């Protein structure tokens, strides 16, 4: 029928059909990213896949750390307690406690009745990395529709970083067990000091590198997916999709408020300790070593205290990873979220660019993984410390069996723990909403 003979509803349907025909949606056909990429880029992706798998295998089988007790006695006496060896170069008795690997850590947690921590390490340190490696190959090589691949990459961007939880547990172990003790002077008439020393080995460093490498692979898949999709639909369609939808004032206020709340939470957790490690003593055959002050751990303390005994190259690498993933990137994501909230709808290109930047950055922002690790690990510190240093005996029975026992309790600190929770949740919401409301 002619336009003047059509009803208003029919005219609107015709106009909608015309708009659709002028900008038709591409068919939801399946395609593989490998089939749309050059041979050189496919070789690079497979190199990353193999490197990720190889590093993961090495990290899960290599030694992570060595825990020792160094006993310094004044005046010097080369006679060491049971299980100790005299180190003439340092004039100390060196008592090796254990060498940890991923497997022994999980076993120790499980057998010491810290089963929640053991389950987290199994899932985040073994099951999830294997699933990630398989998903990466599927995303790149298996023909999928655009929407399905978008969902799979989005899930990996949000969840892949949680494998770092295993590393935070080990970092907290390094923090709470690296401590100096003095021997009760009433027990013997000499001055004795004990130093629990933990030396980090390559296995733990490679484990952290593996998790970061997996996030880099996710970023490469995201960039490849977006580039291939833009090539398939054309620049006009890509520009139309970049315009997004107008946001309501409540959405802008919500995003901006969450960004400010994230900065407040970060300021709290940087300056206030979020966990306290309380030491009741290191029990040996010679008496009770004691520590006068509890160890209070803020975000900065965790960065500094965990790696003081490491060689300088490892020290610098750990500092770099720590500050990039727990300080620099989270602050960048927060500021970008606030900028997105302040960007008017008419500047849709700027808003879309901010959302893309957050989409690429937020897999490297990991405060929520630290929060989950602390909540699960904190209640298990006491049982773990008793089991590791007590030779599987209760601490009050250790001296009878000729062993050693370190008694450590971990409690969440008020303002610091609240700040960590606020920071982790608000930052996660900023990441998701900035991309969702682009």
Tab-separated table of N, CA, C and O in Angstrom, residues 51-93:
chain	number	residue	atom	x	y	z
A	51	UNK	N	54.010	-22.078	25.765
A	51	UNK	CA	54.760	-21.458	26.857
A	51	UNK	C	53.944	-21.472	28.147
A	51	UNK	O	54.476	-21.765	29.230
A	52	UNK	N	52.655	-21.180	28.036
A	52	UNK	CA	51.786	-21.199	29.218
A	52	UNK	C	51.706	-22.602	29.814
A	52	UNK	O	51.835	-22.784	31.034
A	53	UNK	N	51.514	-23.609	28.962
A	53	UNK	CA	51.418	-24.985	29.445
A	53	UNK	C	52.737	-25.450	30.046
A	53	UNK	O	52.762	-26.112	31.096
A	54	UNK	N	53.860	-25.129	29.380
A	54	UNK	CA	55.163	-25.541	29.891
A	54	UNK	C	55.490	-24.913	31.233
A	54	UNK	O	55.983	-25.595	32.143
A	55	UNK	N	55.220	-23.624	31.365
A	55	UNK	CA	55.470	-22.945	32.639
A	55	UNK	C	54.585	-23.514	33.743
A	55	UNK	O	55.023	-23.664	34.895
A	56	UNK	N	53.349	-23.856	33.396
A	56	UNK	CA	52.439	-24.408	34.395
A	56	UNK	C	52.946	-25.762	34.892
A	56	UNK	O	52.943	-26.030	36.100
A	57	UNK	N	53.391	-26.622	33.975
A	57	UNK	CA	53.897	-27.939	34.360
A	57	UNK	C	55.130	-27.799	35.250
A	57	UNK	O	55.261	-28.465	36.280
A	58	UNK	N	56.040	-26.897	34.859
A	58	UNK	CA	57.248	-26.701	35.663
A	58	UNK	C	56.900	-26.163	37.048
A	58	UNK	O	57.425	-26.637	38.072
A	59	UNK	N	55.997	-25.171	37.113
A	59	UNK	CA	55.654	-24.546	38.390
A	59	UNK	C	54.996	-25.537	39.350
A	59	UNK	O	55.206	-25.470	40.564
A	60	UNK	N	54.205	-26.458	38.814
A	60	UNK	CA	53.498	-27.411	39.669
A	60	UNK	C	54.387	-28.557	40.146
A	60	UNK	O	53.988	-29.307	41.044
A	61	UNK	N	55.569	-28.707	39.569
A	61	UNK	CA	56.463	-29.808	39.945
A	61	UNK	C	57.756	-29.338	40.603
A	61	UNK	O	58.423	-30.145	41.269
A	62	UNK	N	58.122	-28.080	40.458
A	62	UNK	CA	59.390	-27.578	40.988
A	62	UNK	C	59.237	-27.168	42.450
A	62	UNK	O	58.133	-27.035	42.977
A	63	UNK	N	60.387	-26.970	43.122
A	63	UNK	CA	60.392	-26.495	44.505
A	63	UNK	C	59.963	-25.030	44.561
A	63	UNK	O	60.355	-24.217	43.713
A	64	UNK	N	59.170	-24.706	45.588
A	64	UNK	CA	58.676	-23.332	45.760
A	64	UNK	C	59.488	-22.552	46.788
A	64	UNK	O	59.779	-21.384	46.582
A	65	UNK	N	59.816	-23.179	47.901
A	65	UNK	CA	60.525	-22.446	48.946
A	65	UNK	C	61.177	-23.421	49.922
A	65	UNK	O	60.814	-24.604	49.991
A	66	UNK	N	62.142	-22.903	50.678
A	66	UNK	CA	62.815	-23.647	51.736
A	66	UNK	C	62.611	-22.896	53.044
A	66	UNK	O	62.908	-21.698	53.135
A	67	UNK	N	62.108	-23.583	54.064
A	67	UNK	CA	61.890	-22.980	55.379
A	67	UNK	C	62.915	-23.542	56.356
A	67	UNK	O	63.054	-24.762	56.494
A	68	UNK	N	63.637	-22.635	57.032
A	68	UNK	CA	64.673	-23.010	57.987
A	68	UNK	C	64.511	-22.197	59.270
A	68	UNK	O	63.911	-21.123	59.260
A	69	UNK	N	65.089	-22.705	60.355
A	69	UNK	CA	65.228	-21.938	61.588
A	69	UNK	C	66.718	-21.759	61.843
A	69	UNK	O	67.466	-22.742	61.950
A	70	UNK	N	67.172	-20.507	61.917
A	70	UNK	CA	68.567	-20.198	62.216
A	70	UNK	C	68.651	-19.781	63.681
A	70	UNK	O	68.006	-18.807	64.103
A	71	UNK	N	69.418	-20.503	64.468
A	71	UNK	CA	69.556	-20.238	65.903
A	71	UNK	C	70.937	-19.647	66.161
A	71	UNK	O	71.962	-20.293	65.899
A	72	UNK	N	70.959	-18.418	66.671
A	72	UNK	CA	72.203	-17.717	66.998
A	72	UNK	C	72.338	-17.655	68.517
A	72	UNK	O	71.454	-17.123	69.194
A	73	UNK	N	73.432	-18.202	69.038
A	73	UNK	CA	73.654	-18.255	70.490
A	73	UNK	C	74.883	-17.456	70.858
A	73	UNK	O	75.919	-17.553	70.215
A	74	UNK	N	74.765	-16.627	71.879
A	74	UNK	CA	75.880	-15.837	72.380
A	74	UNK	C	76.102	-16.175	73.863
A	74	UNK	O	75.184	-15.996	74.672
A	75	UNK	N	77.275	-16.648	74.272
A	75	UNK	CA	78.439	-16.918	73.422
A	75	UNK	C	78.202	-18.078	72.458
A	75	UNK	O	77.340	-18.917	72.705
A	76	UNK	N	78.980	-18.089	71.369
A	76	UNK	CA	78.767	-19.052	70.309
A	76	UNK	C	79.023	-20.474	70.800
A	76	UNK	O	79.972	-20.730	71.558
A	77	UNK	N	78.128	-21.373	70.374
A	77	UNK	CA	78.238	-22.778	70.764
A	77	UNK	C	77.867	-23.630	69.555
A	77	UNK	O	76.733	-23.583	69.082
A	78	UNK	N	78.834	-24.413	69.033
A	78	UNK	CA	78.541	-25.233	67.836
A	78	UNK	C	77.649	-26.434	68.112
A	78	UNK	O	77.304	-27.161	67.190
A	79	UNK	N	77.271	-26.639	69.382
A	79	UNK	CA	76.379	-27.757	69.698
A	79	UNK	C	74.948	-27.361	69.345
A	79	UNK	O	74.379	-26.447	69.950
A	80	UNK	N	74.354	-28.034	68.379
A	80	UNK	CA	73.035	-27.661	67.874
A	80	UNK	C	71.963	-28.558	68.474
A	80	UNK	O	72.241	-29.705	68.861
A	81	UNK	N	70.731	-28.059	68.551
A	81	UNK	CA	69.615	-28.902	68.988
A	81	UNK	C	69.404	-30.064	68.019
A	81	UNK	O	69.984	-30.108	66.927
A	82	UNK	N	68.583	-30.995	68.437
A	82	UNK	CA	68.286	-32.153	67.594
A	82	UNK	C	67.767	-31.707	66.231
A	82	UNK	O	66.841	-30.902	66.137
A	83	UNK	N	68.377	-32.230	65.159
A	83	UNK	CA	67.944	-31.881	63.818
A	83	UNK	C	68.631	-30.671	63.240
A	83	UNK	O	68.341	-30.275	62.101
A	84	UNK	N	69.567	-30.068	63.987
A	84	UNK	CA	70.256	-28.877	63.503
A	84	UNK	C	71.667	-29.178	63.047
A	84	UNK	O	72.302	-30.134	63.495
A	85	UNK	N	72.192	-28.336	62.151
A	85	UNK	CA	73.561	-28.442	61.651
A	85	UNK	C	74.252	-27.107	61.854
A	85	UNK	O	73.675	-26.038	61.588
A	86	UNK	N	75.503	-27.166	62.281
A	86	UNK	CA	76.258	-25.946	62.534
A	86	UNK	C	76.730	-25.349	61.214
A	86	UNK	O	77.328	-26.031	60.385
A	87	UNK	N	76.446	-24.051	61.014
A	87	UNK	CA	76.874	-23.313	59.828
A	87	UNK	C	77.988	-22.373	60.264
A	87	UNK	O	77.740	-21.328	60.875
A	88	UNK	N	79.242	-22.779	59.981
A	88	UNK	CA	80.388	-22.003	60.449
A	88	UNK	C	80.487	-20.643	59.775
A	88	UNK	O	81.021	-19.701	60.361
A	89	UNK	N	79.981	-20.530	58.549
A	89	UNK	CA	80.072	-19.242	57.841
A	89	UNK	C	79.219	-18.170	58.501
A	89	UNK	O	79.574	-16.992	58.490
A	90	UNK	N	78.088	-18.581	59.100
A	90	UNK	CA	77.202	-17.632	59.769
A	90	UNK	C	77.238	-17.752	61.282
A	90	UNK	O	76.621	-16.941	61.979
A	91	UNK	N	77.939	-18.785	61.776
A	91	UNK	CA	78.007	-19.046	63.221
A	91	UNK	C	76.618	-19.238	63.814
A	91	UNK	O	76.269	-18.657	64.854
A	92	UNK	N	75.793	-20.018	63.123
A	92	UNK	CA	74.442	-20.294	63.580
A	92	UNK	C	74.157	-21.781	63.416
A	92	UNK	O	74.817	-22.474	62.632
A	93	UNK	N	73.172	-22.257	64.176
A	93	UNK	CA	72.654	-23.606	63.962
A	93	UNK	C	71.529	-23.519	62.940
A	93	UNK	O	70.556	-22.782	63.143
